[in-house]
């Protein structure tokens, strides 16, 4: 782009950064406004991307409460540690 | 007998006598290893960088050949037939020659950004979009440094790459530098990652100097909860909007937001995990040793490097100041005051800078929990630096 | 002032005004993201494909340059020196340009097939080899679609690639298309993965229309147990035999069976795990965004794409019918009747189609467990499609 | 291969697919026949590629308390180290 | 390097290998000497790279027996499967 | 009709009739698969090698084309435009053509060495540096084999590559061979990994023949504890010193020590894990099938291969003897006697050879625990072989 002064670069840079980020503010606010109208906010915390808790539910039968707790904790934390894909196929009483 | 002499002449000890500066570079590499291992300065990158620097400065080892990438081009024919030597023979390409292709072609920084996106929660930013202003203001350091570097005689391309150090985002700095001033990759990467590690040392004095005790004690309202839908839409909307505003920022923003979408969508958990773990780790190793390998004695041991190290501090300092001062300025108009300490987090250096805000804030007011509030400007700073990088690439990119 | 005008002219918003079709492509990409994330249509591939489509259609972003691969060749010199622009300058290659090399050179689909082989249990097929006939019959859709596509004016190479959609195997479809008709990669990949996700919608009506209630209630004998030795010999024998019969199918079959041998041999558990997890995930990300990136407005927004989408449904439909009808035909001769519902699983789309057989069967007879019986034709269909792909590659491959 | 008609392609394709897969049927049956002659079938299910179950047995006996400590340490480390490398540094009586 | 005899190659090779490795011996001994002077040896075993042990504490309380079973199964499978995919097929009362 | 004849002529069965030797190679591949799976001979590498050998010898499959790498160069233009065929057409590059680039450019062996470094504990070597002498003596096999190979008519480059089999380090052997004599990659890799698996068969008779019962019963003093600092300094110091002494060994030593530094530093645990697991597994698969693919009938079925297999045993045997004999010689001067059984571990083949020392020792004296003492020479042997490799590369490298 040929000759371009220091001041021009700095001004153009700062202005661009501010303009782009201010536009993003507006976009986010619009998005939030539409969301809150469209639906009564379902908070992300209540629907986390990976929700290990429900997996415990079917297990929570019988009098094995503590065992269930232990397994659930171990598994849940295990899931937290990156290793992936826990499947409890069945827990049988003998 | 002659064979033995030839053999001795091929040892590194003999070659060192011809190029004693490489010894100094070995010392520099060891100092960086010390900082990485003992002082724990961003070891994930500084350790590979330092080891790459060590390998590249072993005379005769031939693990990296700058000739392969001379003139900004990749010389494929040398990859095929070997690198010509002074004595008329050729030498096969080395390990880092091949790995460096990923830097040269801009692949590694983008892939790392995919991983960063997978690990970043933009929730605090969406909950408090004003954070973006602080993230913008903290880019001040980039442009102040650009001015300084230009005045010191660097070319605009070099000055841009040096300025981006102030973005406090390693991948962004390496991406811009590999495009605009690859000859400075070594010192710029070292400066960027060292100063990121030094954020807890550089920032607090500036933050305290620019704020009153009362300001530092401001408590902020709890952030609203952000819906899953907003978190999913965010990466898509940001990619489209920023890329249309500034196409040259599309690679960095797109990669970051691809990762974030993989995270927030929740439907590609396998891909999300691999991208932020094994893929990112592999690329980090390759990127680190490749970038380190560019730091040959000729490239590193000159007054430019000292200037870059000095300018780097300036970049971090002005970035910190920019964020803090804009927060104070915004408080003139806001009913719910912002604690200006979160402004400094806008330089990114995620999540270190946000933690600094938390620590400094808690020292004044033990019940003050600024961490989540500081995460907003912190991640906004990543976007801000990518935008600033886009401006430089648009102006000076080939 | 002029600088500002230049700058504005370089924004995507200005460029969009010159190429408004890319806006439509952005909408298409967002629709695909919606299908992937909300409707969960094969998100592992559709999400990266859609994001690649989004990135490639951001005007001026330069993340993918079709020129690098024009005329079926890889233009290395442009990788070295940059892509020439209309204004006489050059632009550095982008992220997806590099990633696309893996598609162009046929590496990604094979590596994904290694991972698929690691996850596939051919036991049900070995226990009931008759399944292979159903897997063969379900390839009917491929050839019917080939006829249709040719009549609609597609070249034989394009018609082959479109036909392979009926194989319901993503990697096979992408492998064939990247060799024979790379210009159609975008629409074919989208069609293949979308219809795979729609198998539970497309198949049941056809299955019910072609069978009587009595047929659907047929219960099948339990499968025999398969010895470990048979499972280990299977991949070796299949690789040798199929590759000798049809050398052009060797890449796909060989990759699939290498993975399966790693699984069944039990002696390379580390390799098996990496091949089916991290390696496959990494390649999936790269493959998805590269394939998506070929879907530029020029390539995607034309009547061809609509034809391909229409032909894709035909392919799945006839494949389903072929499997079901051959099962009914076989029942004329067999003492132990086959439930014709497992015939539809022969289109592959592992394991979705087998589950559809199970669900439809259980609706008529709640005590009917067809899943394991349907897995036989299901995995046979993978082999069948690879063989069909081999025929096309033998006939039309350069 | 020059000019080749639609019908030819379709016929050749379908015939090849059927011929190849029918040959595979024969091969598999042959393989099965040889196997069943060679040895009294050792079912795969009985010798799974990865059989972790037995490992549990020795653990479920002996002094419980120390075992708890040992196992707890193992788990904790497992969690801490994310993927592999189980190292028991010490087992203390609780 | 032009003509070079077999004997020369072998001698040069063996000598180089021995010289380099003998030098390494000297270097290691020097390093050890300096270390032992600089500091009263902090053995590596005492400072393991990643020591998450403290996390064990909260686990070592509560109903031991059932927890043992649960955790033992989890660990056993974890060890057997090396990296991922935890599947609890059945849990029996001990 | 003509089409059908053409089609039949393209089948592998027809092509086999023109090149019946490939059938023999298929049998060889199956034998190797048997050794890998049933006999568990180093299956991690032998299984991929054998499968690569199988794929490359399927006539017409076109998965690997030796022409792409003819004359020691990489022919990029063929990667771009396809491989010319006898009939004037071209054939697209195959999967293994692309994967082989990593061997040709020397990347895979180095990356595997990074992983090996991550898994190696040099503690026993640091605790007992005398081990290095045993690790040096065990390289005797390399040079004896070099003499033998030269006398059998091999070129010095080939003889070097064959000799390195005696180093009992797969990556080192493959690295040297890919640089000096790529045409021998197949047989050398097969020999190296087979004999490594056969260490428990080859070594014990030699060890017993060269030692007295009394010597075998020697108990050694427990090793001192090694400080963390020493373990961290070790890889840095070794890299610098060995690379300055012998620059041509820098790639191998540098890669090994980078991995070891990542392990011992303890500050890059994520990188350490990926390097020794997923990265290493991926590279192992790619390396194995690429190396196996070079074993075409023309390259493998000749008297050279038999010579190489014979020379390989000699290499292992003399290496074992060298280590044992030097230990006995050292005992003439030492007060604390060395058990000469640990000398054999100097051939590397980590950790198999060390286990052999332990087993043979315990047979004479059940209370004798030699494993940790044998680990010293064992890991020293890895350094020793890399140094020997460096000598050959310095003398005969292009
Ligand atoms: Na930033
Ligand atoms: Na199929
Ligand atoms: Na060795």
XYZ file of N, CA, C and O in Angstrom, chain A residues 28 31-33 35-36 39-48, chain B residues 121-129 221-231 372-373:
152
model
N -23.583 -8.439 20.760
C -23.854 -9.295 21.920
C -25.115 -8.839 22.646
O -25.949 -9.648 23.051
N -28.084 -9.878 20.664
C -28.253 -11.315 20.809
C -28.926 -11.623 22.143
O -29.888 -12.383 22.216
N -28.422 -10.969 23.211
C -28.995 -11.196 24.535
C -30.457 -10.783 24.582
O -31.293 -11.477 25.157
N -30.751 -9.630 23.943
C -32.125 -9.133 23.962
C -33.061 -10.110 23.258
O -34.136 -10.452 23.761
N -32.549 -13.301 22.731
C -32.623 -14.517 23.556
C -33.684 -14.389 24.637
O -34.569 -15.216 24.782
N -33.549 -13.298 25.424
C -34.414 -13.173 26.596
C -35.870 -13.036 26.187
O -36.775 -13.353 26.949
N -36.961 -16.853 24.740
C -37.180 -17.911 25.734
C -36.805 -17.432 27.122
O -35.918 -16.612 27.282
N -37.498 -17.918 28.163
C -37.100 -17.618 29.540
C -35.776 -18.304 29.838
O -35.718 -19.516 30.000
N -34.738 -17.469 29.874
C -33.337 -17.916 29.918
C -33.099 -19.276 30.584
O -33.348 -19.460 31.766
N -32.592 -20.207 29.802
C -32.109 -21.472 30.380
C -30.626 -21.313 30.645
O -29.827 -21.364 29.714
N -30.283 -21.068 31.890
C -28.872 -20.762 32.187
C -27.943 -21.908 31.807
O -28.279 -23.079 31.961
N -26.790 -21.517 31.301
C -25.806 -22.511 30.861
C -25.415 -23.441 32.008
O -25.190 -24.625 31.808
N -25.344 -22.874 33.207
C -24.897 -23.688 34.341
C -25.828 -24.886 34.550
O -25.426 -25.935 35.006
N -27.104 -24.690 34.216
C -28.059 -25.768 34.426
C -27.981 -26.820 33.328
O -28.396 -27.936 33.494
N -27.423 -26.441 32.175
C -27.290 -27.382 31.066
C -25.847 -27.381 30.584
O -25.556 -26.893 29.510
N -24.937 -27.868 31.401
C -23.526 -27.819 31.004
C -23.275 -28.734 29.811
O -23.994 -29.710 29.594
N -13.729 -19.926 27.946
C -15.134 -19.686 28.255
C -15.419 -18.209 28.032
O -14.933 -17.372 28.792
N -16.163 -17.896 26.988
C -16.472 -16.496 26.729
C -17.677 -16.020 27.545
O -18.143 -14.897 27.348
N -18.181 -16.869 28.435
C -19.331 -16.507 29.242
C -19.215 -15.161 29.943
O -20.099 -14.311 29.803
N -18.118 -14.908 30.693
C -18.008 -13.632 31.404
C -18.021 -12.428 30.464
O -18.462 -11.345 30.836
N -17.550 -12.641 29.229
C -17.557 -11.550 28.254
C -18.969 -11.301 27.763
O -19.410 -10.153 27.619
N -19.713 -12.398 27.499
C -21.090 -12.252 27.014
C -21.961 -11.636 28.113
O -22.838 -10.822 27.843
N -21.672 -12.000 29.361
C -22.453 -11.465 30.476
C -22.194 -9.967 30.659
O -23.065 -9.232 31.106
N -21.012 -9.532 30.314
C -20.651 -8.135 30.518
C -19.904 -7.612 29.297
O -18.699 -7.447 29.310
N -20.652 -7.318 28.226
C -19.986 -6.970 26.964
C -19.127 -5.710 27.054
O -18.236 -5.530 26.213
N -21.038 -5.964 40.744
C -22.227 -6.811 40.807
C -21.939 -8.177 40.192
O -21.175 -8.288 39.241
N -22.612 -9.179 40.738
C -22.397 -10.507 40.172
C -22.859 -10.562 38.723
O -23.836 -9.907 38.341
N -22.158 -11.333 37.918
C -22.492 -11.422 36.498
C -23.764 -12.240 36.309
O -24.025 -13.187 37.032
N -24.541 -11.898 35.295
C -25.742 -12.683 34.994
C -25.321 -14.027 34.410
O -24.214 -14.193 33.908
N -26.228 -14.967 34.483
C -25.968 -16.257 33.850
C -26.163 -16.135 32.348
O -27.037 -15.418 31.886
N -25.335 -16.862 31.612
C -25.403 -16.781 30.157
C -25.991 -18.082 29.638
O -25.608 -19.170 30.080
N -26.948 -17.972 28.713
C -27.597 -19.193 28.224
C -26.678 -19.942 27.268
O -25.773 -19.379 26.655
N -26.951 -21.232 27.153
C -26.146 -22.080 26.270
C -26.254 -21.581 24.826
O -25.278 -21.585 24.079
N -27.447 -21.156 24.449
C -27.649 -20.689 23.081
C -26.754 -19.499 22.772
O -26.132 -19.429 21.696
N -26.668 -18.563 23.706
C -25.802 -17.406 23.483
C -24.355 -17.842 23.297
O -23.636 -17.327 22.441
N -23.944 -18.810 24.136
C -22.556 -19.263 24.050
C -22.284 -19.953 22.717
O -21.165 -19.907 22.207
N -13.754 -13.425 38.042
C -14.696 -13.622 36.942
C -14.901 -12.331 36.168
O -15.048 -12.345 34.945
N -14.911 -11.189 36.885
C -15.063 -9.916 36.178
C -13.860 -9.638 35.292
O -13.995 -9.057 34.219
